[in-house]
Coordinates of C-alpha atoms in Angstrom, one line a residue:
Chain A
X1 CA 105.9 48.2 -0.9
X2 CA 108.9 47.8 -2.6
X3 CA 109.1 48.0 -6.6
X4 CA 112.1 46.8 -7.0
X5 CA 112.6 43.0 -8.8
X6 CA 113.3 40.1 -6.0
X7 CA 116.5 40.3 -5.3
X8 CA 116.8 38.0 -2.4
X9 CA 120.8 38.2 -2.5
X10 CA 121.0 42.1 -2.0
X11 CA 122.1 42.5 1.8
X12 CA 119.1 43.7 4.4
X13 CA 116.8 42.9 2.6
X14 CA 113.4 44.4 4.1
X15 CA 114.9 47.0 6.0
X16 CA 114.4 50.2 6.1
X17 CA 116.3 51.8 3.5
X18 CA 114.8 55.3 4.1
X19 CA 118.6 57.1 4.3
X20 CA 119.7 55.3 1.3
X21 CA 118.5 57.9 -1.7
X22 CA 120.3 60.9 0.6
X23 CA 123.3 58.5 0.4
X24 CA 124.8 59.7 -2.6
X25 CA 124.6 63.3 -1.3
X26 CA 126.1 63.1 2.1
X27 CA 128.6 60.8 0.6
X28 CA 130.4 63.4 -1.1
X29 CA 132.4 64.4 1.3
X30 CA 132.8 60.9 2.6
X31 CA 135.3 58.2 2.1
X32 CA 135.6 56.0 -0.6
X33 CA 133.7 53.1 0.9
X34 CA 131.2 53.5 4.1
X35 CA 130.0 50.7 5.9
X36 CA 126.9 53.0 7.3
X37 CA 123.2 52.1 6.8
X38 CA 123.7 49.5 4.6
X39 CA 124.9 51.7 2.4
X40 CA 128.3 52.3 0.6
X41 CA 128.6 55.7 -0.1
X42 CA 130.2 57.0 -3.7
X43 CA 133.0 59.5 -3.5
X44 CA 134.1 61.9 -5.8
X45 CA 136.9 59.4 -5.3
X46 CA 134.9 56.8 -6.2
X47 CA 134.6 57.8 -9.2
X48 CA 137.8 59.2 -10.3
X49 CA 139.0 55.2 -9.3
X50 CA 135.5 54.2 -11.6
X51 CA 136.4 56.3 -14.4
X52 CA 140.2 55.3 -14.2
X53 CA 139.2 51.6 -14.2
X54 CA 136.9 51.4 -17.2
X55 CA 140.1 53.8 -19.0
X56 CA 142.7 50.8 -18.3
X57 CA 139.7 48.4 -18.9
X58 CA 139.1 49.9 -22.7
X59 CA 142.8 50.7 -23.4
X60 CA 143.9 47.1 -22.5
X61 CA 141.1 46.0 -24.8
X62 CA 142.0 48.4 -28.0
X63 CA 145.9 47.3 -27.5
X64 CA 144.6 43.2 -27.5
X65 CA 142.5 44.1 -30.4
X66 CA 144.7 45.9 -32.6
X67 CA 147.7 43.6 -32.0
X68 CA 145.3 40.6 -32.3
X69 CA 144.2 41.7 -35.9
X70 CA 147.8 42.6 -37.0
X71 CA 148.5 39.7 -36.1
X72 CA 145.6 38.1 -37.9
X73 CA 146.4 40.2 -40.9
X74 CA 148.6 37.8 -41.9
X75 CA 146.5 35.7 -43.0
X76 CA 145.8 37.8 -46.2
X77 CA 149.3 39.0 -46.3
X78 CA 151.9 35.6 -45.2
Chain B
X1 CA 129.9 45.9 12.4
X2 CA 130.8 44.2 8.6
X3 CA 134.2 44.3 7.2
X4 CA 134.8 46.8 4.1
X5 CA 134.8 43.2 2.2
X6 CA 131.8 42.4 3.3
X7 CA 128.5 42.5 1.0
X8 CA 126.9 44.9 3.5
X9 CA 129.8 47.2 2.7
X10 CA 129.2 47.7 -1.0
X11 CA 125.8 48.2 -1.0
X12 CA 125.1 51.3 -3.6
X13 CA 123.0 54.2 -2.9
X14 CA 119.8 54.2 -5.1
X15 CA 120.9 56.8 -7.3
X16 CA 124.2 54.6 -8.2
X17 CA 124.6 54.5 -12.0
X18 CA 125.3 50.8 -12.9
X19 CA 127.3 51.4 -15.8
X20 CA 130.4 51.5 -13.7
X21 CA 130.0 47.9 -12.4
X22 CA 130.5 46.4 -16.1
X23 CA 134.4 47.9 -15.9
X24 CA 134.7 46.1 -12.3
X25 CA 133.8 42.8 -13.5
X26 CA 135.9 43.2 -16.7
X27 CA 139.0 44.0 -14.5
X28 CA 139.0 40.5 -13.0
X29 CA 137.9 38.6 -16.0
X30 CA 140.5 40.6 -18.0
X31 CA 143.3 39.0 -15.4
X32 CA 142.0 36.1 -15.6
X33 CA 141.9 35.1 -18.9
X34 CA 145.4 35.1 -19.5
X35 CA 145.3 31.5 -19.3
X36 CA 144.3 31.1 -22.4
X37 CA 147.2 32.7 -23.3
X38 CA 149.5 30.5 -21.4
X39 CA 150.9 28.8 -24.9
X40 CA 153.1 32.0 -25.0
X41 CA 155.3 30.6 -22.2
X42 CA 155.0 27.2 -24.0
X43 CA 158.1 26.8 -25.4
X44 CA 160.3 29.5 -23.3
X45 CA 159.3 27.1 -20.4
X46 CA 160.5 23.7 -22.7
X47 CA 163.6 25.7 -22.8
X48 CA 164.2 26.6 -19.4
X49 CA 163.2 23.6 -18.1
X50 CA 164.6 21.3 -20.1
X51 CA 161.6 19.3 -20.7
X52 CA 158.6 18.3 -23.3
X53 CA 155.5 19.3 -24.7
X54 CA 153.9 17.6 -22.3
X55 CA 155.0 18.3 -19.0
X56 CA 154.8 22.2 -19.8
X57 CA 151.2 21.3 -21.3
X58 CA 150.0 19.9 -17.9
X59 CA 150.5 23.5 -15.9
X60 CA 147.5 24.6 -17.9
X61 CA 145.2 21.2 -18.0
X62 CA 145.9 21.8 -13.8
X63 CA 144.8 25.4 -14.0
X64 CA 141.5 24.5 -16.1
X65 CA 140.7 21.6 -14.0
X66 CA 141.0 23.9 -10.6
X67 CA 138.8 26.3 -12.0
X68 CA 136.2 23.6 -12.8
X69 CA 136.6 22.2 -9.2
X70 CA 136.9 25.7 -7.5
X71 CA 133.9 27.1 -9.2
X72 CA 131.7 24.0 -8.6
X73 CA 132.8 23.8 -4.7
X74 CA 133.6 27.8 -4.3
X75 CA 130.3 28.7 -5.9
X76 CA 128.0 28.5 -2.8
X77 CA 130.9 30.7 -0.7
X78 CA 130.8 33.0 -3.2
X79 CA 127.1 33.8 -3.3
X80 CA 127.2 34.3 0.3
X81 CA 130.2 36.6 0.5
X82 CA 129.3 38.9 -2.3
X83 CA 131.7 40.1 -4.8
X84 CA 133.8 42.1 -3.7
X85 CA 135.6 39.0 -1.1
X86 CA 135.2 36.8 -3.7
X87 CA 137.5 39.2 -6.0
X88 CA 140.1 40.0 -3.2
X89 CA 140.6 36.2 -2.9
X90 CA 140.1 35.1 -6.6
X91 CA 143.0 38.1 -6.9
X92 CA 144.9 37.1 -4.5
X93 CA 145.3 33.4 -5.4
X94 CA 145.7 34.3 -9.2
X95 CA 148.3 36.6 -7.8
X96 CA 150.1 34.2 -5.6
X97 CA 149.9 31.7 -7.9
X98 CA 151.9 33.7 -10.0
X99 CA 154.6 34.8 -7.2
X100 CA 154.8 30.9 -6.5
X101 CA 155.8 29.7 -10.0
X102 CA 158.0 32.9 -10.3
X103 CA 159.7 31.3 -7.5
X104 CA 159.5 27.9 -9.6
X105 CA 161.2 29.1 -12.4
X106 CA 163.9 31.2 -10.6
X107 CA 164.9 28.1 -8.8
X108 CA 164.0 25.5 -11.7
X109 CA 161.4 23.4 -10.2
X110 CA 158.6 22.7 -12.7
X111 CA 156.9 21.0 -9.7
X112 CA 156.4 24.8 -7.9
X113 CA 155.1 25.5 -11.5
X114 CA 152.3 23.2 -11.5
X115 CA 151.6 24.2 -7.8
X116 CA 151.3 27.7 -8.1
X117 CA 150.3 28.6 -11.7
X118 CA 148.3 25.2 -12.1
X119 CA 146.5 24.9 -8.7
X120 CA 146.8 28.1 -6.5
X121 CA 146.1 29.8 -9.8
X122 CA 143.6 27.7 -11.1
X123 CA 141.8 28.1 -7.7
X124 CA 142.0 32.2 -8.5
X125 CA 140.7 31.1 -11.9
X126 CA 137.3 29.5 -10.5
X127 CA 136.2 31.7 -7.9
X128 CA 137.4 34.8 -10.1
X129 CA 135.4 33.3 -13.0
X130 CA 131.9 33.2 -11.5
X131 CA 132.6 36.4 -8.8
X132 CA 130.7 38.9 -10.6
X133 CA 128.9 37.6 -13.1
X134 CA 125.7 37.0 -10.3
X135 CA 126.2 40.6 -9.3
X136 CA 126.1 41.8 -13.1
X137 CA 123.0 40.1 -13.7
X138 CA 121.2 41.9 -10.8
X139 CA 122.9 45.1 -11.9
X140 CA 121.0 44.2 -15.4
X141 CA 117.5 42.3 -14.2
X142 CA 116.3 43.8 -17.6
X143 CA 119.5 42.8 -19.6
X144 CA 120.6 39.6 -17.8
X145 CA 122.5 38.4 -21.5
X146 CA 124.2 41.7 -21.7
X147 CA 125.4 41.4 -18.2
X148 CA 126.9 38.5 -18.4
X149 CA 128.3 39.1 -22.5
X150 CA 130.2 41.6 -21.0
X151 CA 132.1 39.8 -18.4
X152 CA 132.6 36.9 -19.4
X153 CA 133.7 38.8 -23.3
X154 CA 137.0 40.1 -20.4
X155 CA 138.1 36.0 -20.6
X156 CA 138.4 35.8 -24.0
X157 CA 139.8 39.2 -24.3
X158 CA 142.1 37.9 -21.7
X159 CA 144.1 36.6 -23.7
X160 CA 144.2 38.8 -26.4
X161 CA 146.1 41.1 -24.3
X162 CA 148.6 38.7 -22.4
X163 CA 149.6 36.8 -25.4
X164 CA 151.1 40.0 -26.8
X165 CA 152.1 41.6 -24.1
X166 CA 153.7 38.3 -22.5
X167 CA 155.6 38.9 -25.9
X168 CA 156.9 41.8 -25.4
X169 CA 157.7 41.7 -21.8
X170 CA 159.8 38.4 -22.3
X171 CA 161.2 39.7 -25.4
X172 CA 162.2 43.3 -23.0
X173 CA 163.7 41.5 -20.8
X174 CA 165.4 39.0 -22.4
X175 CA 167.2 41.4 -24.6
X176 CA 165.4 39.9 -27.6
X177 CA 163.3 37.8 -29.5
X178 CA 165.3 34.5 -30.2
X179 CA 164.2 31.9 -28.2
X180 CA 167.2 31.8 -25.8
X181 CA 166.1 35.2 -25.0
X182 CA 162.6 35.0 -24.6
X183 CA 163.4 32.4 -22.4
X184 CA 165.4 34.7 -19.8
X185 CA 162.8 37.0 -19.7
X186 CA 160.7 34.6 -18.1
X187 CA 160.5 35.5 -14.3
X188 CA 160.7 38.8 -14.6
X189 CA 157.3 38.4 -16.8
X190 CA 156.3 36.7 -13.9
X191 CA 157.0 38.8 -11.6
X192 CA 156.0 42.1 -14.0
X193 CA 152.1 40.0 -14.7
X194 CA 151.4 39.6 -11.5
X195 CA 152.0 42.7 -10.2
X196 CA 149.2 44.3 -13.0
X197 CA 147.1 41.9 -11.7
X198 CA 147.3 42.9 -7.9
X199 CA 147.0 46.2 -9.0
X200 CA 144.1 46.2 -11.8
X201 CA 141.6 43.6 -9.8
X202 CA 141.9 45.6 -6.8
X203 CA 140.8 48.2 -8.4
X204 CA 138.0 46.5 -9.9
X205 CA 137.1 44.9 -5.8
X206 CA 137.4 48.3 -5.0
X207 CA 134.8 49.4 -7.5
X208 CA 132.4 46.7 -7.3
X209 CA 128.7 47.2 -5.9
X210 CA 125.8 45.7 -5.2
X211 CA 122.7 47.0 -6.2
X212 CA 120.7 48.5 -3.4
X213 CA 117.5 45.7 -2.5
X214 CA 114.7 48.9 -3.8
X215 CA 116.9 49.8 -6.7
X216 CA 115.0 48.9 -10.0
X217 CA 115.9 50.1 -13.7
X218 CA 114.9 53.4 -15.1
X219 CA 111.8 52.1 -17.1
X220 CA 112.2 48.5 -15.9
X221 CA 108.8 46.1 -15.3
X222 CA 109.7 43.1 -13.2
X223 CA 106.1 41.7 -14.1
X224 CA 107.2 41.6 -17.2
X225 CA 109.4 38.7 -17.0
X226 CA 106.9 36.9 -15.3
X227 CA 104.8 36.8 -18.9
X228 CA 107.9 35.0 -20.4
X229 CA 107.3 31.1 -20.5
X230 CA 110.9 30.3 -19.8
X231 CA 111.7 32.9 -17.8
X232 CA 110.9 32.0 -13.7
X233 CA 110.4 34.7 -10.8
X234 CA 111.0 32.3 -8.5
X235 CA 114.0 30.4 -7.0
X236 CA 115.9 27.3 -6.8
X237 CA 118.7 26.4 -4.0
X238 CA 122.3 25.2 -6.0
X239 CA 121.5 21.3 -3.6
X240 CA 118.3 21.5 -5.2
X241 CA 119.1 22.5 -8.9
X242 CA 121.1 19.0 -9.4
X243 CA 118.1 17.3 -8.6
X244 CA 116.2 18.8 -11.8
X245 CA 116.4 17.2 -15.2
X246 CA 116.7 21.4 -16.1
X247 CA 120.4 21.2 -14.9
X248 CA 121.5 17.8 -16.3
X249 CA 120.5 18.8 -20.0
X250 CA 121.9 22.3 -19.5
X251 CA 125.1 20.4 -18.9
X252 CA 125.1 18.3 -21.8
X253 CA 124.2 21.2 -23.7
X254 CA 127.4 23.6 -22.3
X255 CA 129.4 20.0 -22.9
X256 CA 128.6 19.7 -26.5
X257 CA 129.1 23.4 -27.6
X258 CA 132.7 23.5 -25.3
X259 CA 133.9 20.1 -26.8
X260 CA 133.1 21.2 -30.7
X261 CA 134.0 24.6 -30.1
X262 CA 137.5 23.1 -28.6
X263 CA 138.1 20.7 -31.5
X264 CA 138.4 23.9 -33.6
X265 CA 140.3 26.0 -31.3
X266 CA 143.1 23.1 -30.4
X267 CA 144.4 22.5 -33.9
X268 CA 143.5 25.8 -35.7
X269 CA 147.2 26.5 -37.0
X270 CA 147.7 23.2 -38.3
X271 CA 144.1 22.2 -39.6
X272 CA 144.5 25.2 -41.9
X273 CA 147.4 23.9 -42.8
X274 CA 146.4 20.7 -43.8
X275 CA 143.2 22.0 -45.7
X276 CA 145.1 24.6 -47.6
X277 CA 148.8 23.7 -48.8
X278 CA 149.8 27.2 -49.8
X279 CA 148.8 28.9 -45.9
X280 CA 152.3 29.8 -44.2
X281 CA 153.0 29.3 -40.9
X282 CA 152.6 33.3 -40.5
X283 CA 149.5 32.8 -41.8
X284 CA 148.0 30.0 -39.7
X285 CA 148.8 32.1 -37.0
X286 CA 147.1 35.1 -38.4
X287 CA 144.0 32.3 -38.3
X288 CA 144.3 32.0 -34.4
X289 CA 144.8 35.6 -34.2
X290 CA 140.8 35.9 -36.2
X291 CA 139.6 33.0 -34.0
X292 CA 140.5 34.3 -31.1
X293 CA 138.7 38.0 -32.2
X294 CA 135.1 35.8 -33.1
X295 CA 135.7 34.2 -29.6
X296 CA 135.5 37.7 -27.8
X297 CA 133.0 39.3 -30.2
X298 CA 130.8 36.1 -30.0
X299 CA 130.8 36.6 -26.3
X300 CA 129.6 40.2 -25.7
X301 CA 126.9 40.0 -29.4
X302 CA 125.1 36.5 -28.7
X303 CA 124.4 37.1 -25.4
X304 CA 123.2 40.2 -25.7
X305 CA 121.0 38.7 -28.7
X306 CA 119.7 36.3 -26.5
X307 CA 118.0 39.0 -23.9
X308 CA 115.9 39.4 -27.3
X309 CA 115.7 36.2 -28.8
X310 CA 115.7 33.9 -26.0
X311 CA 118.2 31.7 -24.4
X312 CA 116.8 28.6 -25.9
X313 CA 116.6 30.1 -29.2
X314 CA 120.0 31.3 -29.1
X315 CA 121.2 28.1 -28.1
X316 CA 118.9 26.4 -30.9
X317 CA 121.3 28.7 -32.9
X318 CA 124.7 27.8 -31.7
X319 CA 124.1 24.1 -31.8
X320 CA 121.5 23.9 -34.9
X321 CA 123.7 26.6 -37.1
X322 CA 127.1 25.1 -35.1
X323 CA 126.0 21.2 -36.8
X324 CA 125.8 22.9 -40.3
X325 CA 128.7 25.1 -40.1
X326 CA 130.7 21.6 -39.4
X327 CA 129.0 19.9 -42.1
X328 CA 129.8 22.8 -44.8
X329 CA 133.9 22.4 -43.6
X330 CA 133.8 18.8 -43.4
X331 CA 131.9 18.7 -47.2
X332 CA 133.8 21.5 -48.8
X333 CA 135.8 23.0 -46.4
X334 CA 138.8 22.5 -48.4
X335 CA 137.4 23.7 -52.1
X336 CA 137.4 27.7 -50.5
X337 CA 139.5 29.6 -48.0
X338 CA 136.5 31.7 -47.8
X339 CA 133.9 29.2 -46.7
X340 CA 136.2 27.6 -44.6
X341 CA 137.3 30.9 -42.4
X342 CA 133.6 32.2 -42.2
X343 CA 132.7 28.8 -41.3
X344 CA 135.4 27.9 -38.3
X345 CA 134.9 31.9 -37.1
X346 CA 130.9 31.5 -36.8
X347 CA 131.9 28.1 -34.4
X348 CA 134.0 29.8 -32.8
X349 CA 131.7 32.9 -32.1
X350 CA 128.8 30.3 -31.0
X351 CA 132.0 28.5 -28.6
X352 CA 131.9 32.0 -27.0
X353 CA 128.5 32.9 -27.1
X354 CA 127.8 29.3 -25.2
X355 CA 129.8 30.6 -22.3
X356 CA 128.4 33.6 -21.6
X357 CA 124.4 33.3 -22.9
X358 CA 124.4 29.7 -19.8
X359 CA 125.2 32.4 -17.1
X360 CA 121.1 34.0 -18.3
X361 CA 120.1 30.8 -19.4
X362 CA 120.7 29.6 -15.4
X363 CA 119.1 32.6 -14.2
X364 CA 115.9 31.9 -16.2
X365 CA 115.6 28.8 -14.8
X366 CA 116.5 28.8 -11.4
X367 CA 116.3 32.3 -10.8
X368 CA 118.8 35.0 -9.2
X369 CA 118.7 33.3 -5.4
X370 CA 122.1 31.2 -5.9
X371 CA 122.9 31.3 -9.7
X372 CA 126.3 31.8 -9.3
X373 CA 126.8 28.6 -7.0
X374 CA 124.7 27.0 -9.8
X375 CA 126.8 28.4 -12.3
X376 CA 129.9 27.1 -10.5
X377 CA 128.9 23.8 -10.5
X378 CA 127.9 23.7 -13.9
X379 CA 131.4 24.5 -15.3
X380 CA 132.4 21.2 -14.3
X381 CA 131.1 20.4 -18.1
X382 CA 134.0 23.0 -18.9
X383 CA 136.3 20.8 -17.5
X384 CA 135.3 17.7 -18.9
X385 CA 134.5 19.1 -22.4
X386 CA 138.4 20.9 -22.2
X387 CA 139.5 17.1 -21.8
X388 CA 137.4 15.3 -24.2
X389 CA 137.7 17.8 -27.0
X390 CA 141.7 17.6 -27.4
X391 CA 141.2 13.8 -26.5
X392 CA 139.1 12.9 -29.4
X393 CA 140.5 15.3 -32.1
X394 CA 144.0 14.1 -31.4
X395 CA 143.5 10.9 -30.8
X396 CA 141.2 10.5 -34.3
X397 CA 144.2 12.3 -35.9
X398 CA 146.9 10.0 -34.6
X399 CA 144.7 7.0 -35.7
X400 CA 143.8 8.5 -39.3
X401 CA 148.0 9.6 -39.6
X402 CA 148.2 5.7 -38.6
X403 CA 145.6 4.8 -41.4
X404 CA 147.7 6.6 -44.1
X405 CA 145.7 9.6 -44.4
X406 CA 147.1 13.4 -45.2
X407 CA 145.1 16.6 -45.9
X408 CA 142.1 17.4 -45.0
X409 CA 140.9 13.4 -44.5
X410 CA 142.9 13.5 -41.1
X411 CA 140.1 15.8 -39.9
X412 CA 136.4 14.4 -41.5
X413 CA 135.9 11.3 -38.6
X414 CA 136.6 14.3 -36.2
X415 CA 134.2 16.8 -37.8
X416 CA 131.5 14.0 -38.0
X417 CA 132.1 13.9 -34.3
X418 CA 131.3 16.9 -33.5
X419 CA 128.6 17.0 -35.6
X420 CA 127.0 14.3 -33.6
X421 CA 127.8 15.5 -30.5
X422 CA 126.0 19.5 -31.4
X423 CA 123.0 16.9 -33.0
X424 CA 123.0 15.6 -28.8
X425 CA 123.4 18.6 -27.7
X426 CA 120.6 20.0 -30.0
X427 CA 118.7 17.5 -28.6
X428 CA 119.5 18.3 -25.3
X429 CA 118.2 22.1 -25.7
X430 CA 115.1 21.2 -26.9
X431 CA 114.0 19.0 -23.9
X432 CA 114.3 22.2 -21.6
X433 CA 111.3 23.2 -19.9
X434 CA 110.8 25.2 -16.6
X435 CA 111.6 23.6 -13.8
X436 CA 109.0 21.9 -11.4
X437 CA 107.3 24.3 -8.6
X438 CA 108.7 21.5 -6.6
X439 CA 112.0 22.6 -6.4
X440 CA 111.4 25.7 -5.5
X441 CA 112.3 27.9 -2.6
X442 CA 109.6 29.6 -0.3
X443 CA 110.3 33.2 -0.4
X444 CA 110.6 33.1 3.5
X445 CA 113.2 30.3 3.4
X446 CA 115.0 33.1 1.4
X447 CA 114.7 35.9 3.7
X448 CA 116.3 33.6 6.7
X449 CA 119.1 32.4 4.5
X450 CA 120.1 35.9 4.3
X451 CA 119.4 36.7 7.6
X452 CA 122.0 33.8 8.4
X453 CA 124.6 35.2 5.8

C-alpha cells in the first residue's frame, strides 16, 4: 500500500515500481534521460545540466535585481 | 515505447531531490516574462516603423490575449502531455514567435510583428505559463503555495531581466543609446533574445521531472490535509469545475485583484507625477523600477504565506488590506511621498501574490487531478482584467482631463473604482466554500483517464 499522497497525474500509476529506488544507482552510468521502467534515470550529467540551470537561473535574477533597484534608486536620488 | 517527451519519460527515481525542479520551472517562466518588458521596444519599434502608440501597443494586448486563449484551451493538453512537451512546445512557439517578427522587422512589416510576437508568441506565452506549475505543486503536496510562488515569481522577474538587457543589447548593437540607434539594434535583439531562450528552456525541458507516483515528502502526512476545511483530497475534472459556483467566484476574485493591481501598474510614471510636482522623470521611472521589485517579491512571500495562513485568508488580505491601501492614496496619497510608495508597493505586492497564491487556491478546491487545465481556463479573468483595467483608468482620466481637472483629482473616480471592485471581489472570496461531493471524480474514473493518456 502505497504512502504516497494521490497523485493521480503521475504516469503508471499502480504499477509496480519495485526497480524504481535502485534507479538512481544504476543510472549513474546511464544516459541523461532513460525511458526504462517508468523511470528516468539521473546522471551525473543530469546534474551538472541541474546545477548549471539553477546557476543561470540565480545569476539572471541577481543581474534583474541589481539593475532594477539602480534603476529604482532614482527615485531618492532624480 | 514513449518518446523522451513523453511524461513516462521523466518520471524521477524515488530518491530524486525536488529541489532541482524549482530551477526548471523558473527557466521557462524566466523567458517568458519578457513580455512584460515589451515597452522597451516601444518606441524603437514607433521609430522603425513609422507608426503610433497604438499600433506598436497592440503586439502586446495580441500576446496577452493568446496567452489567455492558449491557457484556457491548451490547458487540458497540457495536463495530459506532462511538462516536459508542454515546455518544448511553449519554447518553441515563444521562440518562433520571436524568429517571425525578427523577420517582420528586417523586412518592415508590423503585420509579421503582430503574427509572430503577438500570436505565435502569445500561444508560447499560455501553454508556457501553466506547464509546470501543476508539476511543482506535486513536487511540493506539502508546500503547494511555495511551489507555485516560485514559478510564477520567474514572470515577474521576467521582466526585470529583459527590460535591461533588451537595453543593452539594442544599445550594443546599435552603436549607442540615442534613439536612432537603439532603433537599429532592433533585429539583432531579436535574433540575440531568442536564441537565449531556445537555449535556457531547453535546458529547463531537459531538467524537468515528475515525481515518482510512491514518492512522498521526507516528514510529509497526506492525512493531514484532509483535516483542513478548505483543503479537498478529492478531485474535480476542468468540464466539471465550470459548473461549480467555486470557479465562478474564484474568477471574479482573480478579476478584481488583476484589474486594481493593473490600474496601478499602467500609469505608474505619470500618476506619480501628477501626485508629486517635484518627482523627475528619472525618478518616476525609479517608481516602476520599485513596483516592478514588490511585484516579484509579492509573488514568491504571499504565496508562500498562504501554505500557513490559508488561501482564503491570504486572499481576505490582498483584497481587504488592497481596499484600504487604495483608500489611504486616494485620501492622502498626495500629503506624503512615503505613504503613497508604501501604499502603491503593498498593491502591487498583493497584484503578484494574486497570481501565484490562485494556482494553491485551485488545487485546494478541485484537487491535483487537472489543476492546470483548470488553471488555464481561469486566466481568461487575466485577459479580461488586462483589458478593463487600462480601459477604465484611461478612459476616467481622459474624461476628468475633459472635466478640467489636474493633479491628483485626475486619479480619485479611478481609485474609488477600484476600491469597489476589491469590495466585489472581497465579497466574492468570502462566499467560497468546498465544492459539492457532486462534482467529484470517482477515483477509478481517474485511474482509466490515465490509462487512456
Amino acid at each position: 500500500m502505497s504512502t504516497s499522497p494521490r497523485n493521480p497525474q503521475s504516469p503508471r500509476h499502480g504499477q509496480d515500481p519495485g526497480r524504481a529506488a535502485g534507479g538512481h544507482e544504476a543510472a549513474d552510468q546511464a544516459p541523461d534521460v532513460q525511458v526504462s521502467e517508468g523511470v528516468a534515470a539521473t546522471s551525473g550529467t543530469y546534474n551538472a545540466v541541474a546545477v548549471l540551470l539553477a546557476l543561470i537561473v540565480m545569476a539572471a535574477l541577481v543581474y534583474g535585481l541589481v539593475q532594477t533597484g539602480l534603476k529604482a534608486s532614482a527615485l531618492f536620488t532624480g | 515505447m514513449p518518446s523522451i517527451l513523453d511524461r513516462e519519460a521523466i518520471v524521477a527515481p524515488r530518491t530524486f531531490n525536488r529541489w532541482l525542479i524549482p530551477a526548471a520551472a523558473l527557466a521557462i517562466h524566466l523567458c517568458i516574462g519578457q513580455v512584460y518588458a515589451f515597452s522597451v521596444f516601444k518606441i524603437p519599434m514607433m521609430g522603425h516603423f513609422g507608426t503610433g502608440d497604438v499600433a506598436v501597443g497592440w503586439i502586446f494586448s495580441v500576446a496577452i490575449a493568446m496567452l489567455g486563449l492558449a491557457a484556457a484551451f491548451g490547458g487540458t493538453w497540457v495536463e495530459r502531455s506532462g511538462p516536459r512537451k508542454s515546455m518544448v512546445v511553449a519554447g518553441a512557439f515563444w521562440v518562433v514567435g520571436f524568429f517571425v517578427a525578427t523577420l517582420g522587422i528586417a523586412t518592415g512589416q508590423l503585420w509579421l510583428v503582430y503574427l509572430g510576437y503577438g500570436v505565435i508568441g502569445g500561444i508560447g506565452l499560455g501553454i508556457g505559463y501553466i506547464s509546470p506549475v501543476s508539476t511543482l505543486m506535486k513536487w511540493f503536496p506539502d508546500r503547494p503555495g511555495l511551489a507555485t510562488g516560485l514559478a510564477i515569481m520567474g514572470f515577474g522577474g521576467g521582466a526585470l531581466i529583459a527590460s535591461p538587457l533588451s537595453n543593452s543589447l539594442m544599445a550594443l548593437y546599435g552603436g549607442g543609446t540615442q534613439p536612432e540607434q537603439l532603433q537599429d539594434g532592433l533585429m539583432q535583439t531579436f535574433l540575440t533574445l531568442a536564441v537565449v531562450y531556445a537555449v535556457v528552456i531547453a535546458l529547463g525541458a531537459l531538467v524537468i521531472r515528475v515525481p515518482h507516483p510512491d514518492w512522498t515528502p521526507a516528514g510529509f502526512n497526506p492525512s493531514e490535509a484532509a483535516a483542513k476545511p478548505m483543503q479537498t483530497t478529492a478531485n474535480v475534472s476542468a468540464d466539471s469545475s465550470l459548473k461549480t459556483p467555486q470557479f465562478w467566484l474564484l474568477w471574479i476574485v482573480l478579476f478584481c485583484n488583476v484589474t486594481a493591481g493593473i490600474g496601478i501598474l499602467e500609469n505608474a510614471a505619470p500618476m506619480i507625477q501628477a501626485y508629486f510636482s517635484e518627482i523627475t522623470p528619472a525618478a518616476a521611472a525609479g517608481f516602476v523600477g520599485l513596483l516592478s521589485i514588490a511585484n516579484m517579491a509579492g509573488r514568491f512571500v504571499w504565496s508562500t504565506t498562504s501554505d500557513y495562513w490559508g488561501r482564503k485568508n491570504n486572499y481576505m488580505m490582498y483584497l481587504g488590506i488592497g481596499l484600504a491601501m487604495y483608500l489611504v492614496i486616494a485620501l492622502m496619497g498626495g500629503a506624503n511621498l512615503v505613504v503613497f510608495i508604501v501604499a502603491t508597493m503593498v498593491i502591487i505586492s498583493f497584484y503578484g501574490g494574486g497570481f501565484s497564491t490562485v494556482p494553491a487556491y485551485l488545487k485546494d478546491m478541485f484537487g491535483v487531478f487537472q489543476v492546470g487545465a483548470i488553471h488555464g481556463r481561469l486566466l481568461t479573468a487575466w485577459s479580461a482584467a488586462g483589458v478593463a483595467g487600462p480601459l477604465i483608468v484611461n478612459s476616467l482620466l481622459e474624461s476628468q482631463e475633459a472635466a478640467g481637472k489636474t493633479g491628483a483629482d485626475l486619479y480619485t473616480l479611478s481609485l474609488y473604482i477600484m476600491v469597489g471592485l476589491l469590495a466585489i471581489g472581497f465579497i466574492a472570496n468570502l462566499l467560497v466554500r468546498p465544492v459539492a461531493a457532486k462534482h467529484h471524480v470517482p477515483e477509478d474514473r481517474i485511474s482509466e483517464k490515465e490509462n487512456v493518456a
